[in-house]
Amino acid sequence: MPRFSVIVPCFKVQGFLRECLDSVLGQSYEDIELIAVDDCSPDGCGAILDEYAARDPRVKVLHLPENVGLGRARNAGMPHATGDYLFFLDSDDTLTPGALRAMADRLGEAGDPDVLVFDYARTYWWGGTRRNVLAHILAEAGDGTFTVGEYPEILDLLMVVWNKVYRRDFVEAHGFEFPPGYYEDTPWTFPVLLSAGRIATLDRICLNYRQRRQGNILSTTSRKHFDIHDQYARVFAFVDAHEELWTWRPYLHRKMGEHCLDILAKPDRLPPGDKAEFFRRTAEMFRAHRPEGTRAEGEVAVLEGTYAMYRLRRQAGRAGREAGRRAAQARRTAAVRGRRGWAALHARRPLDEHLVLYSASSHRGLLGDPAAVYYKAQEIAPQLRGVWVVRDKEAAEQLPPGVEHVLVDSRRCLELAARAKFFVNDVNWPATPAKRPGSVYVHTHQGTPLKYMGADLLGKPGARLGFDVPQMLRRADRWDYSLVANEHSELVWERAYPCHFTSVRTGSPRNDVLVTSRTDPAAGASFRLRHGIPEDHTVVLYAPTRRDYRRGGHADRFDLARFAADLGEGHTLVVRLHPTLAAGPARGMGLGELARRGIVVDATDEPHAEEVMLASDALVTDYSSIMFDYANLDRPIVVHADDGEAYTASRGTYLDITAEAPGHVSRSYRELAWLFASGSWRDEESARLRAAFRTRFCAYDDGRAAERVVRTLLLGEPMESPPHVRIPGQGRAPERDALASA
């Protein structure tokens, strides 16, 4: 008996069907059967299904003699199911990698509940991906099981059949089946969830819900949308027949009204001439099923009136929203003008020689190189007043106590920016206010560059998406000093940003702690303790970067759960995604669920990457600049470059990292797993490669970079430079390379 019976009805989806079937049959979890139902499809679906059945014994095909519709096609597949759980998958949707394994593990953890609800992402025809905005409901449900009475929030999720799996014995015992018509999921999902004695959730994106440009049934303009009334009539009939469910009548009554009004408001659902009739039928049903003693409140109260009144309210609402939008725009424009005027007024005052404005990672908080400079300035130059610019109140709340800060673009921020002597940032400052004569802009960057930056992006179409290169260069024109940690960075920055600034060979301030603490056994202990990592475990840090050839930037290169298992006992896998992927669907593709179950540690939200690096014993990365920082620790590095050609073609790299790697290179998961299984990841060759890499890219990192910035650039004092390096203003200027001069 298989664990899952995946039932896939098919009708006029030949262009999507292979992708759907492959996503199921290609899962690492193979204890399944796939029951494909050809709903008398007039295209090539039937032949495709027969082809798959001929080569995979897990596939069963049913050819229906006539078209019966989606719901009844699912019904036709159910009697042939032998699995523990039923999974109804639409034939234009796909499973995400590892989805069935995650479901099986969660079902086992929850003790085989009646229903398991999982997460999904909408995937659009133009390439975009958006996670379910109510995913937090799944996470907040906890690790146990519940009923809808104990956790009614579960009913706020999209009431569809395909974001759940159902215990077959439970379905058969209650005789659940799908009715004909549109919206057949409604009279299935409500009765199933209301009847379930044990429901569990899986906070993981297991399914890609395809948003088709054309051909989606629900986006077809037709009178068939009137079927929603019959479907809710079935829901009410089910509840009426089960006295223990009568308390749900008020909820279902309101839900029906909201659902029907949503259909009515959609421009592509109902023919214009049928909308008045649809409203009247909805209002009749609303009155007929209203529970005694309840009042129509909120949005559904409009169903107590006429269609003419409904239209007037809609028109008034649109007019009000438009007026509000224009008023808000006028207020924003006036506020900007007022702030600029205020800043211009303060720009007439002398510069404050002791005021330093800091910002990091687009105003996200006290991070990176600027943070290292700030802390060192507090230590050796207390006369300097450091103020942080943060993007919002949430970022401000994350600052340590006592850190002075202002919100970006606020009146106070513009006032300080008009008078500050020094500016320290790792990205760029806003275009306003204008740079005043005598002010000093110190640009720290965000590590050693591997991928193309600045003007070099103009030749890489894949990387130009979302980049305004001319604006970047206009803002870079304000830099006075560009900090570099090696000669490579100096040459790259001067070419990528052809602007008037001085390269300063200080080293990277954020790497000071890596240099000074790399031999300290207590370094990183707080991270390990916080995440429950045993002291004797070997910690492998996996830190991939984003992909410019993928919309959204995320690409799963291998199965994290498999890698964690292959590392074996005594190892902990720590994963840190690129900051730009932290709030997207990347973590919902499995990382969040694996972290919840303790299979991996998710360090994406850790504010200080240096602490994560110090807590690890080895780094696995691809094309992330973290490798240049990590090399300061003199610990093993493995470069996993299985898509090097695609990455280089889309984004561009300043060097072939596979030819000048800081350690061994893997070009497939098999090679990566072998490096760790064999112990080669830390052999003599790994050490030799790492030493050569450190010599080239960590040349100026001596643990005193932040002090060097404070003393030489903020205080104007002389200071010993890194070996064989001269600081501008201290004797002869460093010789220029021909590339940099060009």
XYZ file of C-alpha atoms in Angstrom:
742
model
C 0.000 0.000 0.000
C 1.576 3.313 -1.060
C 1.668 6.290 1.270
C 0.115 8.703 -1.259
C -2.428 8.310 -4.031
C -1.976 11.367 -6.253
C -5.109 11.887 -8.360
C -4.602 14.117 -11.407
C -7.647 14.972 -13.594
C -6.656 16.132 -17.095
C -8.565 18.194 -19.624
C -7.012 20.410 -22.315
C -3.692 20.868 -20.492
C -1.274 19.126 -22.868
C 1.114 22.090 -22.705
C 1.471 21.807 -18.917
C 0.875 18.113 -18.274
C 4.421 16.779 -18.632
C 5.762 19.339 -16.170
C 3.071 18.347 -13.682
C 3.714 14.608 -14.005
C 7.487 15.030 -13.839
C 7.175 17.065 -10.633
C 5.389 14.103 -9.014
C 7.334 11.166 -10.424
C 10.662 12.919 -9.949
C 10.196 13.325 -6.189
C 12.847 11.814 -3.942
C 9.993 10.183 -2.002
C 8.808 7.318 -4.221
C 6.159 5.510 -2.142
C 3.303 6.788 -4.299
C 0.823 5.895 -6.990
C -0.333 8.408 -9.586
C -3.882 8.012 -10.828
C -4.296 10.116 -13.946
C -7.859 10.675 -15.194
C -8.251 11.624 -18.847
C -11.532 13.549 -18.728
C -12.197 12.856 -22.419
C -9.696 15.590 -23.283
C -9.812 16.576 -26.981
C -6.057 17.321 -27.136
C -3.026 15.086 -26.579
C -3.469 14.553 -22.832
C -4.570 10.937 -23.178
C -1.560 9.957 -25.276
C 0.823 11.696 -22.870
C -0.680 9.817 -19.926
C -0.377 6.476 -21.726
C 3.258 7.271 -22.505
C 4.042 7.865 -18.830
C 2.137 4.749 -17.739
C 4.141 2.616 -20.176
C 7.438 3.579 -18.551
C 6.482 3.973 -14.884
C 4.457 1.267 -13.115
C 3.323 3.773 -10.474
C 1.092 5.480 -13.074
C -2.490 4.305 -13.633
C -4.556 5.912 -16.388
C -8.353 6.140 -16.615
C -9.871 7.253 -19.918
C -13.410 8.521 -19.313
C -15.876 8.006 -22.204
C -17.299 11.501 -21.811
C -16.289 14.807 -20.237
C -17.655 14.988 -16.689
C -15.810 17.991 -15.245
C -13.107 18.411 -12.678
C -15.006 17.273 -9.584
C -16.457 14.098 -11.070
C -13.113 13.240 -12.681
C -11.618 13.285 -9.179
C -14.461 11.053 -8.027
C -13.649 8.613 -10.819
C -10.088 8.304 -9.581
C -10.890 7.732 -5.901
C -12.133 4.100 -6.127
C -8.795 3.135 -7.705
C -6.747 4.703 -4.896
C -4.984 2.352 -2.489
C -2.735 4.845 -0.678
C -2.956 5.954 2.920
C -3.566 9.537 1.819
C -5.377 11.129 -1.115
C -3.799 14.106 -2.859
C -5.807 15.888 -5.572
C -3.351 17.705 -7.858
C -4.539 19.917 -10.703
C -2.793 19.039 -13.945
C -1.408 22.524 -14.607
C 0.177 22.828 -11.143
C 3.452 21.290 -9.958
C 4.981 19.954 -6.772
C 8.097 21.600 -5.407
C 11.232 19.449 -4.957
C 11.100 17.439 -1.744
C 7.408 18.177 -1.154
C 6.221 14.580 -0.732
C 9.084 13.737 1.616
C 8.193 16.758 3.756
C 4.514 15.729 3.789
C 5.355 12.139 4.730
C 7.633 13.258 7.539
C 5.040 15.680 8.917
C 2.285 13.044 8.767
C 4.456 10.652 10.717
C 5.331 13.344 13.235
C 1.627 14.212 13.723
C 0.495 10.593 14.063
C -1.458 10.299 10.793
C -4.048 13.095 11.125
C -7.248 13.185 9.084
C -6.071 16.196 7.070
C -2.689 17.845 6.485
C -2.762 21.453 5.218
C 0.385 22.751 3.510
C 1.512 25.943 1.846
C 1.713 26.979 -1.799
C 3.081 29.747 -3.996
C 1.403 31.440 -6.928
C 3.565 31.254 -10.038
C 2.710 33.675 -12.814
C 3.018 33.216 -16.558
C 5.509 36.102 -16.712
C 7.852 34.360 -14.261
C 6.937 35.941 -10.932
C 6.376 33.956 -7.739
C 4.391 35.037 -4.679
C 3.928 33.049 -1.502
C 0.541 32.633 0.124
C 0.079 35.815 2.183
C -1.627 33.820 4.961
C 1.254 31.374 5.413
C 1.657 32.558 8.994
C -1.562 30.694 9.872
C 0.218 27.419 9.160
C 3.202 28.327 11.305
C 1.065 29.571 14.188
C -0.912 26.314 14.296
C 1.971 24.645 16.125
C 3.395 21.138 15.968
C 0.369 19.202 17.193
C -3.076 18.518 15.767
C -6.361 20.349 16.251
C -9.955 20.717 15.124
C -11.453 23.771 13.433
C -13.188 24.549 16.697
C -9.825 24.702 18.444
C -8.137 26.688 15.659
C -10.797 28.349 13.457
C -8.153 30.483 11.731
C -7.460 27.496 9.478
C -10.690 28.333 7.631
C -9.256 31.697 6.607
C -6.964 29.939 4.134
C -7.944 29.530 0.511
C -10.765 26.983 0.454
C -9.361 24.702 -2.242
C -8.794 20.975 -2.346
C -5.189 20.892 -3.624
C -3.410 22.464 -0.602
C -4.250 19.444 1.569
C -3.865 15.674 1.735
C -6.627 13.528 3.224
C -6.489 10.210 5.054
C -8.316 7.834 2.739
C -10.046 5.901 5.533
C -11.431 9.189 6.872
C -12.768 10.218 3.443
C -14.370 6.838 2.804
C -15.934 6.664 6.272
C -17.735 9.982 5.699
C -18.546 9.328 2.042
C -17.092 12.625 0.846
C -17.233 13.243 -2.891
C -17.154 16.142 -5.339
C -20.350 17.580 -6.888
C -20.578 18.708 -10.505
C -20.101 22.296 -11.622
C -17.778 25.201 -10.880
C -16.477 25.833 -7.352
C -16.653 22.130 -6.561
C -13.927 22.597 -3.942
C -16.313 24.547 -1.678
C -18.746 21.710 -0.762
C -15.761 19.372 -0.320
C -13.427 21.507 1.791
C -15.863 22.924 4.338
C -17.472 19.568 5.237
C -14.080 17.842 5.341
C -12.467 20.380 7.648
C -15.518 20.719 9.876
C -15.685 16.929 10.261
C -11.982 16.278 10.794
C -11.051 15.211 14.307
C -7.328 15.837 13.809
C -5.843 18.440 11.469
C -2.122 19.210 11.112
C -0.248 21.875 9.166
C 3.009 21.980 7.234
C 4.583 25.418 6.941
C 6.305 24.646 3.651
C 5.627 25.526 0.020
C 4.775 22.148 -1.478
C 2.895 23.264 -4.584
C 3.287 25.849 -7.314
C -0.181 27.180 -8.153
C 0.034 28.233 -11.786
C -1.673 31.530 -12.631
C -2.446 31.058 -16.295
C -2.750 34.041 -18.572
C -5.671 32.421 -20.363
C -7.602 29.184 -20.017
C -8.111 29.160 -16.265
C -11.661 28.023 -15.566
C -12.306 30.589 -12.859
C -11.092 33.412 -15.118
C -13.519 32.470 -17.883
C -16.456 34.842 -18.328
C -19.534 32.645 -18.136
C -22.876 32.068 -16.442
C -21.335 28.924 -14.951
C -20.201 31.084 -12.042
C -23.818 30.929 -10.876
C -22.869 27.407 -9.719
C -21.498 28.968 -6.526
C -25.062 29.216 -5.196
C -25.712 25.502 -5.622
C -22.364 24.669 -4.029
C -23.092 26.686 -0.904
C -26.564 25.158 -0.773
C -24.791 21.785 -0.477
C -22.600 23.146 2.327
C -25.643 24.398 4.256
C -27.428 21.071 3.691
C -24.445 19.187 5.121
C -24.349 21.391 8.208
C -28.126 21.121 8.690
C -27.776 17.329 8.708
C -25.157 17.397 11.468
C -26.454 19.038 14.622
C -22.958 19.259 16.142
C -22.027 21.660 13.345
C -24.922 24.117 13.712
C -22.725 26.597 15.569
C -20.885 27.160 12.273
C -23.971 28.524 10.496
C -23.190 32.234 11.190
C -19.642 31.820 9.919
C -20.692 29.978 6.751
C -23.497 32.494 6.146
C -21.031 35.375 6.188
C -18.462 33.411 4.171
C -21.006 32.685 1.461
C -21.907 36.365 1.156
C -18.251 37.431 0.970
C -17.422 34.756 -1.597
C -20.320 35.663 -3.889
C -19.619 39.388 -3.632
C -15.999 38.695 -4.549
C -17.107 36.861 -7.701
C -19.476 39.720 -8.552
C -16.683 42.284 -8.156
C -14.253 40.433 -10.452
C -14.325 42.005 -13.942
C -13.681 38.708 -15.791
C -16.161 36.337 -14.154
C -19.755 37.224 -15.009
C -21.185 38.592 -18.259
C -22.175 42.242 -17.590
C -25.819 41.569 -18.380
C -25.993 38.792 -15.775
C -24.551 40.656 -12.794
C -27.891 42.020 -11.559
C -29.404 38.525 -11.579
C -26.355 37.130 -9.761
C -26.745 39.779 -7.051
C -30.450 39.029 -6.619
C -29.872 35.271 -6.305
C -27.076 35.846 -3.818
C -29.309 38.154 -1.755
C -32.117 35.582 -1.784
C -29.773 32.847 -0.534
C -28.327 35.224 2.036
C -31.777 35.913 3.469
C -32.868 32.266 3.291
C -29.902 30.954 5.283
C -29.462 33.778 7.768
C -29.329 32.248 11.272
C -31.895 33.525 13.749
C -30.753 36.419 15.885
C -27.888 37.496 13.629
C -27.394 40.803 11.823
C -25.701 41.426 8.508
C -22.602 43.447 9.297
C -19.615 44.673 7.365
C -19.230 44.059 3.663
C -22.120 41.590 3.387
C -24.641 44.128 4.713
C -25.020 45.343 1.124
C -26.935 42.121 0.389
C -29.828 43.499 2.482
C -30.417 46.148 -0.202
C -30.897 46.302 -3.954
C -28.491 45.873 -6.842
C -28.806 49.592 -7.628
C -27.703 50.434 -4.091
C -24.801 47.972 -4.422
C -23.625 49.706 -7.609
C -23.875 53.141 -6.017
C -21.765 51.965 -3.075
C -19.181 50.502 -5.451
C -18.984 53.733 -7.434
C -18.756 55.806 -4.276
C -16.022 53.546 -2.963
C -13.980 53.906 -6.156
C -14.401 57.670 -6.118
C -13.420 57.830 -2.452
C -10.322 55.699 -3.023
C -9.249 57.882 -5.935
C -9.760 61.057 -3.928
C -7.810 59.550 -1.056
C -4.986 58.559 -3.377
C -4.720 62.072 -4.792
C -4.834 63.636 -1.349
C -2.106 61.306 -0.094
C 0.047 62.141 -3.106
C -0.447 65.850 -2.470
C 0.515 65.410 1.193
C 3.650 63.471 0.243
C 4.677 66.124 -2.272
C 4.140 68.905 0.241
C 6.055 66.985 2.902
C 9.024 66.424 0.584
C 9.116 70.101 -0.335
C 8.885 71.063 3.319
C 11.692 68.715 4.337
C 13.914 69.914 1.506
C 13.299 73.495 2.491
C 14.155 72.671 6.091
C 17.333 70.912 4.968
C 18.300 73.873 2.781
C 17.856 76.182 5.761
C 20.231 74.083 7.878
C 22.690 73.810 4.991
C 23.493 77.494 5.576
C 24.899 76.633 8.987
C 28.501 75.438 9.444
C 29.271 71.728 9.229
C 29.399 69.899 12.526
C 32.993 68.614 12.576
C 32.113 65.880 15.070
C 28.907 64.532 13.486
C 29.059 61.178 11.652
C 26.024 59.696 9.875
C 26.074 55.919 9.457
C 23.955 53.567 7.380
C 24.233 49.931 6.300
C 22.460 47.567 3.903
C 19.934 50.133 2.664
C 19.257 51.471 6.163
C 18.476 48.039 7.689
C 20.359 48.682 10.903
C 23.697 48.543 12.701
C 25.468 46.065 10.414
C 28.618 45.247 8.489
C 31.572 47.555 7.918
C 29.807 50.749 9.054
C 28.951 49.058 12.372
C 32.588 48.087 12.918
C 33.684 51.675 12.245
C 30.958 53.008 14.579
C 32.002 50.809 17.497
C 35.676 51.633 17.038
C 34.867 55.375 16.909
C 32.968 55.051 20.185
C 36.026 53.421 21.707
C 38.848 55.697 20.537
C 37.063 58.902 19.498
C 34.177 59.533 21.934
C 34.090 63.162 20.823
C 32.548 61.974 17.531
C 28.752 61.814 17.595
C 27.520 58.816 15.604
C 23.916 58.783 14.362
C 22.389 55.867 12.438
C 19.936 56.319 9.580
C 17.372 53.483 9.554
C 14.547 52.777 7.157
C 11.593 52.385 9.545
C 10.489 52.021 13.153
C 10.901 48.250 13.017
C 14.586 48.608 12.105
C 14.969 51.221 14.841
C 13.603 48.795 17.426
C 16.345 46.315 16.538
C 19.123 48.771 17.393
C 21.021 48.224 20.658
C 19.939 50.455 23.553
C 21.420 53.930 23.517
C 22.184 54.069 19.781
C 21.122 57.455 18.412
C 19.157 57.153 15.194
C 16.828 58.916 12.753
C 14.383 57.594 10.161
C 15.457 58.032 6.553
C 13.850 61.014 4.784
C 12.486 62.363 8.048
C 12.819 66.057 8.787
C 15.388 65.337 11.488
C 17.388 63.102 9.117
C 17.585 65.805 6.466
C 18.591 68.339 9.093
C 21.491 66.179 10.289
C 22.506 65.250 6.740
C 22.736 68.955 5.900
C 25.228 69.520 8.719
C 27.178 66.247 9.076
C 30.892 66.311 8.384
C 31.203 62.561 7.782
C 29.037 59.931 6.075
C 29.816 56.208 6.336
C 27.747 53.756 4.267
C 28.111 50.414 2.477
C 25.472 51.021 -0.217
C 24.633 54.605 -1.156
C 22.973 57.656 0.315
C 19.728 59.100 -1.059
C 20.063 61.749 -3.732
C 19.040 64.522 -1.334
C 20.343 66.567 0.285
C 23.155 67.580 -2.039
C 26.713 66.968 -0.864
C 28.110 70.033 0.850
C 31.667 71.254 0.272
C 33.847 69.980 3.080
C 31.740 66.923 3.917
C 33.455 63.532 3.663
C 31.776 60.432 2.241
C 33.391 57.108 3.201
C 32.105 54.164 1.184
C 32.866 50.771 2.693
C 31.211 48.517 0.057
C 29.902 45.085 1.055
C 32.930 42.877 0.746
C 35.242 41.879 -2.071
C 33.478 41.859 -5.460
C 33.159 38.652 -7.445
C 30.054 39.419 -9.516
C 29.814 42.465 -11.780
C 28.930 45.775 -10.177
C 28.353 49.382 -11.233
C 29.024 50.349 -14.840
C 30.070 46.791 -15.688
C 26.431 45.737 -15.368
C 25.576 47.579 -18.567
C 26.984 44.693 -20.579
C 25.032 42.028 -18.709
C 21.293 42.084 -19.588
C 20.450 39.501 -16.938
C 21.897 41.736 -14.226
C 20.428 45.012 -15.445
C 16.954 44.076 -14.222
C 16.189 46.471 -11.392
C 19.488 48.356 -11.586
C 19.633 52.044 -12.435
C 23.318 52.278 -13.321
C 23.375 56.030 -14.165
C 21.787 56.794 -10.792
C 24.318 54.556 -9.036
C 27.158 56.465 -10.682
C 25.657 59.856 -9.840
C 25.543 58.862 -6.194
C 29.030 57.365 -6.350
C 30.272 60.742 -7.600
C 29.885 61.907 -3.998
C 32.304 59.360 -2.547
C 35.546 60.732 -1.174
C 37.055 57.437 -0.027
C 36.511 53.844 -1.144
C 37.744 51.210 1.308
C 39.474 48.139 -0.128
C 40.732 44.914 1.421
C 42.942 43.823 -1.478
C 44.356 44.992 -4.777
C 41.676 43.126 -6.695
C 38.945 45.221 -5.038
C 40.813 48.427 -5.725
C 41.064 47.714 -9.442
C 37.471 46.554 -9.719
C 35.881 49.466 -7.850
C 37.793 52.063 -9.843
C 36.650 50.494 -13.096
C 33.071 49.705 -12.035
C 32.591 53.209 -10.579
C 34.493 55.651 -12.825
C 34.117 58.504 -10.343
C 36.361 60.896 -8.408
C 37.268 59.086 -5.192
C 40.404 57.839 -3.506
C 40.886 54.128 -2.887
C 42.080 53.541 0.665
C 43.852 50.285 1.481
C 42.495 49.899 4.986
C 41.228 46.343 4.961
C 37.600 45.440 5.657
C 36.409 46.715 9.078
C 33.801 43.993 9.459
C 36.548 41.373 9.140
C 38.524 42.662 12.125
C 36.675 40.314 14.448
C 37.370 37.360 12.146
C 41.095 38.097 12.198
C 41.369 38.720 15.938
C 39.056 35.902 17.053
C 39.773 33.109 14.600
C 41.878 31.159 17.116
C 39.609 31.875 20.081
C 37.719 28.654 20.939
C 34.968 30.706 22.605
C 34.264 32.703 19.438
C 30.853 31.774 18.029
C 29.881 29.980 21.246
C 26.876 32.218 21.823
C 25.500 31.352 18.360
C 25.903 27.640 19.009
C 24.271 27.917 22.411
C 21.379 29.992 21.060
C 20.599 27.370 18.411
C 21.250 24.304 20.554
C 24.280 23.082 18.599
C 26.377 20.606 20.605
C 29.902 21.782 21.367
C 31.491 18.737 19.718
C 29.582 19.079 16.433
C 31.285 20.049 13.195
C 29.283 23.003 11.862
C 29.014 23.365 8.091
C 27.756 26.759 6.939
C 25.946 26.846 3.583
C 25.629 30.402 2.231
C 24.395 30.601 -1.389
C 23.921 33.853 -3.270
C 20.979 34.969 -5.425
C 20.666 34.153 -9.130
C 20.040 36.937 -11.621
C 18.932 34.454 -14.241
C 15.955 33.455 -12.061
C 13.096 35.850 -11.462
C 12.987 36.362 -7.723
C 16.631 35.318 -7.388
C 16.112 31.967 -5.661
C 17.245 28.604 -6.993
C 17.426 25.381 -4.974
C 20.747 23.834 -5.953
C 20.323 20.639 -3.937
C 18.167 18.993 -1.261
C 19.159 20.498 2.095
C 17.663 17.609 4.060
C 19.666 15.112 2.033
C 22.881 17.082 2.519
C 22.289 17.317 6.268
C 21.713 13.552 6.394
C 24.763 12.810 4.242
C 26.960 14.873 6.540
C 26.137 12.290 9.193
C 26.181 12.178 12.949
C 28.218 14.807 14.733
C 27.532 17.466 12.085
C 25.153 20.427 11.987
C 24.187 22.158 8.748
C 23.631 25.922 9.124
C 21.979 27.738 6.200
C 22.177 31.475 5.591
C 20.296 32.793 2.545
C 21.220 35.997 0.741
C 19.585 38.968 2.574
C 17.478 39.850 -0.472
C 15.801 36.423 -0.306
C 14.982 36.518 3.396
C 11.435 37.854 2.965
C 10.553 35.990 -0.233
C 9.333 32.433 -0.889
C 12.832 30.912 -0.651
C 12.522 29.928 3.007
C 9.064 28.496 2.445
C 10.426 26.053 -0.128
C 11.648 23.857 2.704
C 14.198 25.733 4.790
C 11.677 26.975 7.348
C 10.171 23.515 7.857
C 13.590 21.825 8.076
C 14.678 24.352 10.682
C 11.488 23.786 12.706
C 12.188 20.058 12.761
C 15.808 20.586 13.768
C 17.279 19.105 10.584
C 19.116 22.352 9.764
C 19.685 25.681 11.485
C 18.301 28.714 9.626
C 20.684 31.625 10.232
C 19.199 33.922 7.588
C 17.829 36.359 10.154
C 21.005 36.497 12.228
C 21.999 40.182 12.013
C 25.746 39.618 12.267
C 27.214 37.299 9.650
C 30.579 37.422 11.427
C 29.145 35.589 14.443
C 27.714 32.867 12.200
C 31.051 32.436 10.441
C 32.966 32.213 13.721
C 30.584 29.476 14.902
C 31.252 27.308 11.846
C 34.032 24.908 10.941
C 33.633 24.993 7.169
C 31.871 27.016 4.469
C 30.000 25.777 1.424
C 29.089 28.588 -0.966
C 28.799 29.268 -4.656
C 29.507 32.799 -5.912
C 28.890 34.733 -2.703
C 31.415 37.317 -1.537
C 31.214 35.715 1.906
C 34.065 33.442 0.802
C 36.496 36.390 0.815
C 35.533 37.268 4.384
C 35.531 33.645 5.531
C 39.042 33.096 4.170
C 40.320 35.256 7.052
C 39.388 32.408 9.410
C 41.715 30.008 7.573
C 39.033 27.321 7.694
C 38.000 24.986 4.842
C 35.880 26.375 2.009
C 34.081 24.385 -0.700
C 32.756 26.141 -3.799
C 29.641 24.464 -5.205
C 29.471 25.721 -8.798
C 26.993 23.482 -10.578
C 25.540 26.380 -12.604
C 28.680 28.422 -13.199
C 28.103 29.025 -16.906
C 24.547 30.278 -16.397
C 25.561 32.519 -13.492
C 28.513 34.038 -15.356
C 26.512 34.575 -18.537
C 23.709 36.406 -16.721
C 25.590 38.395 -14.097
C 29.271 38.290 -15.001
C 32.213 37.616 -12.685
C 35.539 39.403 -12.346
C 37.406 36.122 -12.042
C 36.800 32.441 -12.624
C 36.321 31.349 -9.038
C 36.486 27.678 -10.048
C 40.021 28.233 -11.384
C 41.173 30.376 -8.438
C 39.093 28.761 -5.711
C 39.710 28.993 -1.962
C 39.265 25.226 -1.695
C 37.830 22.272 -3.546
C 35.157 22.833 -6.210
C 32.092 20.626 -6.726
C 30.067 20.731 -9.913
C 27.311 18.345 -8.857
C 25.681 17.296 -5.626
C 27.377 13.921 -5.910
C 30.781 15.611 -5.914
C 29.806 17.827 -2.978
C 28.649 14.878 -0.888
C 31.812 12.919 -1.762
C 34.079 15.770 -0.623
C 32.595 15.588 2.865
C 32.167 11.818 3.008
C 35.797 11.256 2.031
C 37.215 14.017 4.232
C 38.750 15.753 1.221
C 37.074 19.027 2.165
C 39.859 19.592 4.700
C 42.828 17.812 3.133
C 46.261 19.254 2.309
C 45.164 20.411 -1.133
C 42.295 22.340 0.438
C 44.755 24.051 2.789
C 47.109 24.889 -0.085
C 44.340 26.464 -2.156
C 43.086 28.410 0.845
C 46.538 29.792 1.630
C 46.990 31.096 -1.911
C 43.514 32.631 -1.823
C 44.187 34.360 1.504
C 47.457 35.780 0.242
C 45.673 37.444 -2.647
C 42.354 38.516 -1.154
C 43.025 39.056 2.556
C 46.233 41.044 2.121
C 45.077 44.162 3.977
C 42.946 42.487 6.656
C 45.131 42.653 9.766
C 42.429 43.183 12.413
C 42.896 46.969 12.582
C 40.834 48.145 9.602
C 38.150 49.932 11.637
C 40.763 51.717 13.730
C 42.568 52.730 10.546
C 39.371 54.277 9.135
C 38.637 56.207 12.320
C 42.146 57.529 12.849
C 43.108 58.382 9.279
C 39.779 59.379 7.694
C 37.691 60.716 10.588
C 40.386 62.128 12.884
C 43.129 62.890 10.371
C 45.791 61.155 12.467
C 48.703 59.137 11.110
C 48.615 55.382 11.673
C 50.645 52.374 10.719
C 49.274 50.895 7.509
C 48.903 47.213 6.648
C 52.139 45.556 5.462
C 53.476 47.080 2.237
C 50.571 49.520 2.031
C 50.556 53.298 2.202
C 47.591 55.372 3.334
C 46.849 58.555 1.305
C 48.402 61.518 3.061
C 51.254 59.420 4.492
C 54.154 59.877 2.129
C 54.142 58.676 -1.436
C 50.792 57.629 -2.855
C 50.431 53.957 -3.839
C 51.327 53.104 -7.392
C 48.389 52.698 -9.764
C 47.831 49.600 -11.819
C 47.433 50.162 -15.555
C 43.887 48.725 -15.424
C 42.884 51.054 -12.617
C 44.360 54.049 -14.378
C 42.487 53.204 -17.537
